[in-house]
CSV table of C-alpha atoms and ligand atoms in Angstrom, one decimal:
chain,number,residue,atom,x,y,z
A,1,MET,CA,112.1,-208.9,6.4
A,2,LYS,CA,111.1,-211.1,2.9
A,3,GLN,CA,108.8,-208.8,1.4
A,4,PHE,CA,105.4,-209.7,1.3
A,5,GLU,CA,101.7,-208.1,-0.2
A,6,TYR,CA,99.5,-205.9,2.2
A,7,VAL,CA,95.5,-205.6,1.2
A,8,LYS,CA,93.2,-204.3,3.3
A,9,ALA,CA,89.4,-206.4,3.7
A,10,GLY,CA,86.5,-205.1,2.8
A,11,SER,CA,84.2,-207.9,3.8
A,12,THR,CA,84.7,-210.6,6.1
A,13,GLN,CA,84.2,-213.1,3.5
A,14,GLY,CA,86.5,-211.5,1.2
A,15,VAL,CA,88.9,-212.1,4.8
A,16,ILE,CA,87.8,-216.4,4.6
A,17,ASN,CA,88.4,-215.7,0.6
A,18,ALA,CA,92.0,-214.8,0.8
A,19,LEU,CA,92.7,-217.0,3.7
A,20,ALA,CA,92.2,-220.0,1.4
A,21,GLN,CA,95.5,-219.1,-0.7
A,22,PRO,CA,98.4,-220.8,1.2
A,23,GLY,CA,100.8,-218.1,2.9
A,24,THR,CA,97.9,-215.3,4.1
A,25,LYS,CA,97.8,-214.1,7.7
A,26,ILE,CA,95.3,-211.6,9.8
A,27,ILE,CA,96.7,-208.7,10.2
A,28,ALA,CA,95.1,-206.0,13.4
A,29,GLY,CA,96.8,-204.5,15.7
A,30,GLY,CA,100.2,-206.1,14.9
A,31,THR,CA,101.5,-206.0,18.3
A,32,ASN,CA,102.6,-209.7,18.1
A,33,LEU,CA,102.9,-210.6,14.4
A,34,VAL,CA,105.0,-207.5,13.3
A,35,ASP,CA,107.9,-208.7,16.3
A,36,LEU,CA,107.8,-212.6,15.0
A,37,MET,CA,107.7,-211.0,11.2
A,38,LYS,CA,110.9,-209.0,11.8
A,39,ARG,CA,112.9,-211.6,13.7
A,40,GLY,CA,111.4,-214.1,10.5
A,41,VAL,CA,110.2,-216.5,13.0
A,42,THR,CA,107.3,-216.0,10.1
A,43,ALA,CA,107.4,-215.1,7.0
A,44,PRO,CA,103.9,-214.5,5.8
A,45,ASP,CA,103.4,-214.1,2.0
A,46,LYS,CA,100.6,-211.7,2.4
A,47,LEU,CA,98.6,-209.5,5.1
A,48,VAL,CA,95.4,-209.2,5.0
A,49,ASP,CA,94.7,-206.2,7.2
A,50,ILE,CA,90.6,-206.0,8.8
A,51,THR,CA,90.8,-202.8,11.3
A,52,HIS,CA,89.0,-201.4,8.9
A,53,LEU,CA,85.8,-204.8,9.1
A,54,PRO,CA,82.8,-203.8,11.3
A,55,LEU,CA,83.6,-205.9,14.7
A,56,LYS,CA,84.7,-203.1,17.4
A,57,ASP,CA,81.5,-203.0,18.8
A,58,ILE,CA,81.2,-204.2,22.3
A,59,THR,CA,77.2,-204.4,23.3
A,60,ALA,CA,75.2,-206.6,25.7
A,61,THR,CA,71.6,-208.1,24.2
A,62,SER,CA,69.8,-212.0,25.5
A,63,GLY,CA,72.0,-212.4,28.9
A,64,ARG,CA,75.5,-212.2,27.1
A,65,LEU,CA,78.2,-209.4,26.0
A,66,HIS,CA,79.6,-209.5,23.1
A,67,ILE,CA,82.9,-208.4,23.0
A,68,GLY,CA,84.2,-208.0,18.4
A,69,THR,CA,87.2,-209.1,17.7
A,70,LEU,CA,88.9,-205.8,16.8
A,71,ALA,CA,87.6,-204.1,20.2
A,72,LEU,CA,91.0,-202.9,21.2
A,73,ASN,CA,92.2,-204.3,24.4
A,74,SER,CA,92.9,-200.8,26.3
A,75,ILE,CA,88.8,-200.0,25.0
A,76,VAL,CA,87.4,-203.0,26.6
A,77,SER,CA,89.1,-202.9,29.7
A,78,GLU,CA,87.4,-198.9,30.3
A,79,ASN,CA,84.1,-200.1,28.8
A,80,SER,CA,81.5,-199.2,31.1
A,81,LEU,CA,79.6,-202.3,30.0
A,82,VAL,CA,82.4,-204.8,31.2
A,83,GLN,CA,83.5,-202.6,34.0
A,84,LYS,CA,80.3,-203.1,35.6
A,85,LYS,CA,79.0,-207.0,34.2
A,86,GLN,CA,82.5,-208.6,33.7
A,87,PRO,CA,85.2,-207.1,36.3
A,88,LEU,CA,87.3,-209.4,36.5
A,89,LEU,CA,88.3,-208.7,32.5
A,90,SER,CA,88.7,-205.4,33.0
A,91,MET,CA,91.3,-206.1,35.7
A,92,ALA,CA,93.3,-209.1,32.8
A,93,LEU,CA,93.0,-206.6,30.7
A,94,LYS,CA,94.8,-203.7,32.8
A,95,ALA,CA,97.6,-206.3,33.8
A,96,GLY,CA,98.5,-207.1,30.2
A,97,ALA,CA,101.4,-206.0,28.1
A,98,SER,CA,101.3,-202.0,28.8
A,99,PRO,CA,99.1,-199.0,27.7
A,100,GLN,CA,100.7,-198.9,24.5
A,101,LEU,CA,99.8,-202.0,23.3
A,102,ARG,CA,96.6,-202.0,24.8
A,103,ASN,CA,96.1,-198.7,22.8
A,104,MET,CA,97.1,-201.4,20.0
A,105,ALA,CA,96.5,-204.8,20.3
A,106,THR,CA,92.8,-206.5,20.2
A,107,VAL,CA,90.9,-209.2,21.8
A,108,GLY,CA,90.8,-211.4,18.8
A,109,GLY,CA,95.2,-210.2,18.2
A,110,ASN,CA,95.4,-210.9,22.4
A,111,MET,CA,93.5,-214.9,21.3
A,112,MET,CA,96.0,-215.1,18.6
A,113,GLN,CA,99.3,-214.4,20.4
A,114,ARG,CA,101.6,-216.8,20.0
A,115,THR,CA,104.2,-217.7,23.3
A,116,ARG,CA,107.0,-216.0,24.7
A,117,CYS,CA,109.6,-218.7,24.7
A,118,GLY,CA,113.4,-217.5,23.8
A,119,TYR,CA,113.5,-220.2,22.4
A,120,PHE,CA,111.0,-219.9,19.6
A,121,TYR,CA,112.3,-216.4,19.2
A,122,ASP,CA,115.3,-217.3,18.0
A,123,THR,CA,115.7,-218.4,14.9
A,124,THR,CA,119.2,-220.7,15.6
A,125,LEU,CA,117.7,-222.3,18.0
A,126,PRO,CA,115.9,-225.4,18.3
A,127,CYS,CA,112.5,-225.4,18.4
A,128,ASN,CA,109.2,-227.4,18.1
A,129,LYS,CA,107.0,-225.1,17.9
A,130,ARG,CA,108.8,-222.5,15.1
A,131,GLN,CA,110.3,-225.5,13.1
A,132,PRO,CA,108.6,-228.8,13.9
A,133,GLU,CA,110.7,-232.3,14.7
A,134,SER,CA,113.7,-229.7,15.2
A,135,GLY,CA,113.6,-230.3,19.2
A,136,CYS,CA,112.8,-228.1,22.2
A,137,GLY,CA,115.2,-225.7,23.6
A,138,ALA,CA,113.8,-225.2,26.1
A,139,LYS,CA,112.7,-228.2,28.1
A,140,GLU,CA,116.9,-229.3,28.2
A,141,GLY,CA,117.8,-225.2,28.3
A,142,TYR,CA,116.8,-221.9,30.3
A,143,ASN,CA,113.1,-223.0,31.7
A,144,ARG,CA,112.4,-220.6,34.4
A,145,MET,CA,109.0,-218.6,32.4
A,146,HIS,CA,107.6,-222.1,31.1
A,147,ALA,CA,104.5,-224.6,31.8
A,148,ILE,CA,104.1,-227.1,35.0
A,149,PHE,CA,101.0,-228.2,33.6
A,150,GLY,CA,99.5,-230.1,30.3
A,151,THR,CA,103.4,-230.0,29.5
A,152,SER,CA,104.3,-232.8,26.4
A,153,GLU,CA,108.2,-234.4,24.9
A,154,LYS,CA,107.4,-232.0,22.1
A,155,CYS,CA,106.5,-228.5,23.7
A,156,ILE,CA,106.2,-227.3,27.7
A,157,ALA,CA,105.4,-223.3,26.1
A,158,VAL,CA,103.0,-221.3,28.0
A,159,HIS,CA,100.7,-219.0,26.3
A,160,PRO,CA,101.3,-215.3,27.4
A,161,SER,CA,98.3,-214.0,27.8
A,162,ASP,CA,96.4,-212.3,30.9
A,163,MET,CA,92.8,-211.5,29.3
A,164,CYS,CA,92.5,-215.7,27.5
A,165,VAL,CA,92.6,-216.4,31.8
A,166,ALA,CA,89.8,-214.1,32.5
A,167,LEU,CA,87.4,-215.5,29.0
A,168,ALA,CA,88.6,-219.3,30.0
A,169,ALA,CA,87.2,-218.8,33.1
A,170,LEU,CA,83.9,-216.4,32.5
A,171,ASP,CA,82.9,-219.3,30.7
A,172,THR,CA,83.3,-217.3,27.5
A,173,THR,CA,81.7,-218.5,23.6
A,174,VAL,CA,84.1,-218.2,21.2
A,175,ILE,CA,82.6,-217.1,17.5
A,176,ILE,CA,83.5,-217.8,14.5
A,177,ALA,CA,83.4,-218.0,10.8
A,178,GLY,CA,84.6,-219.7,7.7
A,179,LYS,CA,83.7,-221.6,4.5
A,180,LYS,CA,81.3,-223.6,5.8
A,181,GLY,CA,79.5,-220.3,7.5
A,182,GLU,CA,79.4,-219.5,11.9
A,183,ARG,CA,80.6,-221.4,14.5
A,184,LYS,CA,80.2,-221.5,18.5
A,185,LEU,CA,83.5,-223.3,20.6
A,186,ALA,CA,84.2,-222.4,24.3
A,187,PHE,CA,86.5,-220.2,25.1
A,188,THR,CA,88.2,-223.5,26.7
A,189,ASP,CA,88.5,-225.5,23.9
A,190,PHE,CA,90.1,-223.1,22.0
A,191,HIS,CA,93.6,-223.0,22.4
A,192,LYS,CA,94.9,-226.3,22.8
A,193,LEU,CA,98.2,-227.9,25.2
A,194,PRO,CA,100.8,-229.2,22.6
A,195,GLY,CA,101.4,-233.2,22.3
A,196,ASP,CA,102.7,-234.3,19.6
A,197,THR,CA,101.4,-230.4,17.2
A,198,PRO,CA,103.2,-227.6,19.4
A,199,GLU,CA,103.2,-225.8,16.3
A,200,LEU,CA,99.5,-225.4,16.6
A,201,ASP,CA,98.8,-223.1,19.2
A,202,ASN,CA,94.7,-223.4,19.3
A,203,HIS,CA,91.9,-225.3,16.8
A,204,LEU,CA,90.8,-222.4,14.6
A,205,ALA,CA,91.4,-223.7,10.8
A,206,LYS,CA,93.8,-221.8,8.6
A,207,ASP,CA,90.8,-220.4,7.1
A,208,GLU,CA,88.3,-219.1,9.7
A,209,ILE,CA,88.6,-215.8,11.3
A,210,ILE,CA,87.7,-214.7,15.0
A,211,LEU,CA,83.9,-212.2,14.5
A,212,GLY,CA,84.3,-212.1,18.6
A,213,ILE,CA,83.2,-213.6,22.2
A,214,GLU,CA,80.3,-213.6,24.1
A,215,ILE,CA,80.6,-213.9,27.9
A,216,PRO,CA,77.4,-215.1,29.4
A,217,ASP,CA,75.6,-213.0,32.2
A,218,ASN,CA,77.0,-214.6,35.7
A,219,ASN,CA,76.5,-212.9,39.2
A,220,PHE,CA,80.3,-213.0,39.9
A,221,ALA,CA,80.9,-209.5,39.4
A,222,ASP,CA,80.9,-208.0,43.4
A,223,HIS,CA,83.1,-211.2,43.9
A,224,SER,CA,86.0,-211.3,41.2
A,225,TYR,CA,89.7,-210.9,41.0
A,226,TYR,CA,93.2,-211.0,38.6
A,227,LEU,CA,96.4,-212.3,40.2
A,228,LYS,CA,99.6,-211.5,37.9
A,229,ILE,CA,102.6,-211.9,39.9
A,230,ARG,CA,105.2,-210.4,37.3
A,231,ASP,CA,108.7,-210.0,37.6
A,232,ARG,CA,108.2,-206.4,36.9
A,233,GLN,CA,105.5,-205.0,38.0
A,234,SER,CA,105.1,-201.9,34.6
A,235,TYR,CA,105.7,-204.3,32.3
A,236,ALA,CA,105.8,-208.6,32.0
A,237,PHE,CA,104.8,-211.9,31.2
A,238,ALA,CA,103.3,-213.3,34.1
A,239,LEU,CA,105.1,-216.1,36.4
A,240,VAL,CA,102.0,-217.0,37.7
A,241,SER,CA,98.3,-215.7,37.4
A,242,VAL,CA,95.0,-216.4,38.6
A,243,ALA,CA,91.7,-215.7,37.9
A,244,VAL,CA,89.1,-215.9,40.5
A,245,ALA,CA,85.0,-215.0,40.0
A,246,LEU,CA,83.3,-216.5,43.0
A,247,ASP,CA,79.3,-215.9,43.2
A,248,ILE,CA,78.6,-215.4,47.4
A,249,SER,CA,75.9,-215.0,49.1
A,250,ASN,CA,75.0,-215.1,52.5
A,251,GLY,CA,78.5,-215.4,53.5
A,252,VAL,CA,78.3,-219.1,51.3
A,253,ILE,CA,80.1,-219.7,47.9
A,254,ARG,CA,76.8,-220.8,45.9
A,255,SER,CA,79.9,-220.9,42.0
A,256,ALA,CA,83.3,-220.8,41.8
A,257,ARG,CA,85.4,-220.0,38.4
A,258,LEU,CA,89.3,-220.5,38.7
A,259,ALA,CA,91.8,-220.3,35.7
A,260,MET,CA,95.4,-219.6,36.0
A,261,GLY,CA,97.7,-218.0,33.2
A,262,GLY,CA,101.8,-218.9,32.8
A,263,VAL,CA,101.2,-222.4,34.3
A,264,ALA,CA,100.6,-224.2,30.9
A,265,HIS,CA,100.3,-224.3,27.0
A,266,LYS,CA,96.4,-222.4,27.4
A,267,PRO,CA,94.7,-220.7,30.4
A,268,TRP,CA,94.4,-223.3,32.9
A,269,ARG,CA,91.2,-224.2,34.4
A,270,LEU,CA,90.7,-225.3,37.8
A,271,TYR,CA,87.5,-227.5,37.4
A,272,ASP,CA,87.9,-229.6,40.6
A,273,ALA,CA,88.5,-226.7,42.7
A,274,GLU,CA,85.7,-225.2,41.7
A,275,LYS,CA,82.8,-228.7,42.6
A,276,ALA,CA,85.6,-228.1,46.6
A,277,LEU,CA,84.5,-224.7,46.9
A,278,ALA,CA,80.8,-224.3,46.3
A,279,GLY,CA,78.6,-224.1,49.1
A,280,LYS,CA,81.3,-223.8,51.2
A,281,GLN,CA,81.8,-220.5,53.2
A,282,PRO,CA,85.0,-218.3,52.8
A,283,SER,CA,88.1,-219.7,54.7
A,284,VAL,CA,91.9,-219.2,54.6
A,285,PRO,CA,92.0,-223.2,55.9
A,286,LEU,CA,89.7,-224.4,52.6
A,287,PHE,CA,91.4,-221.9,50.4
A,288,GLU,CA,94.6,-223.8,51.3
A,289,GLN,CA,93.2,-227.3,50.7
A,290,ILE,CA,92.0,-225.8,47.5
A,291,ALA,CA,95.7,-224.7,46.4
A,292,ARG,CA,97.2,-227.8,47.0
A,293,GLY,CA,94.8,-229.8,44.9
A,294,ALA,CA,94.8,-227.3,42.0
A,295,MET,CA,98.9,-228.6,42.0
A,296,GLN,CA,98.1,-232.0,42.4
A,297,GLY,CA,100.0,-233.1,38.6
A,298,ALA,CA,102.2,-230.2,38.6
A,299,LYS,CA,105.4,-230.5,37.0
A,300,ALA,CA,108.7,-228.9,37.2
A,301,TYR,CA,111.1,-228.5,34.7
A,302,GLN,CA,114.7,-227.2,36.1
A,303,HIS,CA,114.3,-223.9,36.3
A,304,ASN,CA,110.7,-223.2,37.2
A,305,GLU,CA,110.3,-225.6,40.5
A,306,PHE,CA,109.3,-221.7,42.0
A,307,LYS,CA,106.2,-222.1,40.3
A,308,ILE,CA,104.6,-224.9,41.8
A,309,ASN,CA,104.4,-222.9,45.8
A,310,LEU,CA,103.9,-219.3,44.5
A,311,ALA,CA,100.9,-220.4,41.8
A,312,SER,CA,99.9,-222.4,44.9
A,313,ASN,CA,100.0,-219.1,47.2
A,314,ALA,CA,99.0,-217.4,44.2
A,315,VAL,CA,95.6,-219.4,44.1
A,316,ILE,CA,95.1,-218.7,48.1
A,317,GLN,CA,96.1,-214.9,48.2
A,318,ALA,CA,93.8,-214.3,44.5
A,319,LEU,CA,90.8,-216.8,46.4
A,320,LYS,CA,91.4,-214.0,49.9
A,321,VAL,CA,91.1,-210.5,47.9
A,322,ALA,CA,88.2,-212.0,45.6
A,323,SER,CA,86.2,-213.5,49.0
A,324,GLY,CA,86.4,-210.8,50.7
A,325,LEU,CA,88.5,-212.4,53.3
A,326,VAL,CA,91.5,-209.7,52.7
A,327,PRO,CA,91.9,-206.4,51.0
A,328,ALA,CA,93.4,-206.1,47.4
W,401,SF4,FE1,109.9,-224.5,20.9
W,401,SF4,FE2,107.6,-224.4,22.8
W,401,SF4,FE3,110.1,-226.0,23.3
W,401,SF4,FE4,110.0,-223.1,23.9
W,401,SF4,S1,109.2,-225.0,25.2
W,401,SF4,S2,111.0,-224.2,22.4
W,401,SF4,S3,108.5,-222.6,22.2
W,401,SF4,S4,109.2,-226.0,21.7
């Protein structure tokens, strides 16, 4: 591993100032970054440790749940406010990683984690995300875990997070600080599709820091479900996951939020499905129709065609459980 400088940040402004120097990266839990450094995928000159900044709080104010960027995944998943107000987030976090990793990983770090595409991690193989214009090994190679939506000629990787799928469904806002002050960004606009710049995973500028997230209150708590399909129940990234949140009153779906994971370079929100569910009574035929619609535009590669059926079935099952048609 390349030698690097390590400093502890004393303030948010100090982090922003430090990030102005090229080759500087933020470290918190380090559960992904340290792996990337050990494998030579990334080689920062300087790490700024932000774990001592006061950005861990989970609070509810003015119709919003605020979660600091340094709140640990394990703490968020067990927090009583989160479990009561946003159980979908708790379910998604508990489906992610292992208990040991959740005890180290932070909310901001979870958002910033990089794809687990094997070509990205192997520095002897071509990868446009790691080395722009070097090619995409996965497109013609082994692509069983790769995307079926929103791919580009340059990259077909998926975002690996579970937490982010729930946050995308829950109309979350990201609070960001940089040289020009604070700004807010819709969570669904935080991550990006690969397009011609797969080396960029999101719209955070190099000299910005995530301060936290805000989730608006909603009526989804009684009908939320996160379904994750993976090769190994104990610990594995999603082949496909589905986050469903429904507001059901008098047997009618008043509003719905749906997002999928494991299928795209960013959490894949199903806006058309949400519109189609509103005002309807939950039923299996309706959910089958929703799932068929959700797969429109899916594009498979040599080894991941199975994901289209799997994702369709996962949408149906998640909707059945969330609506109470079947038990979890
Ligand atoms: Fe790299 Fe993306 Fe291709 Fe994987 S899918 S090899 S991350 S460019």
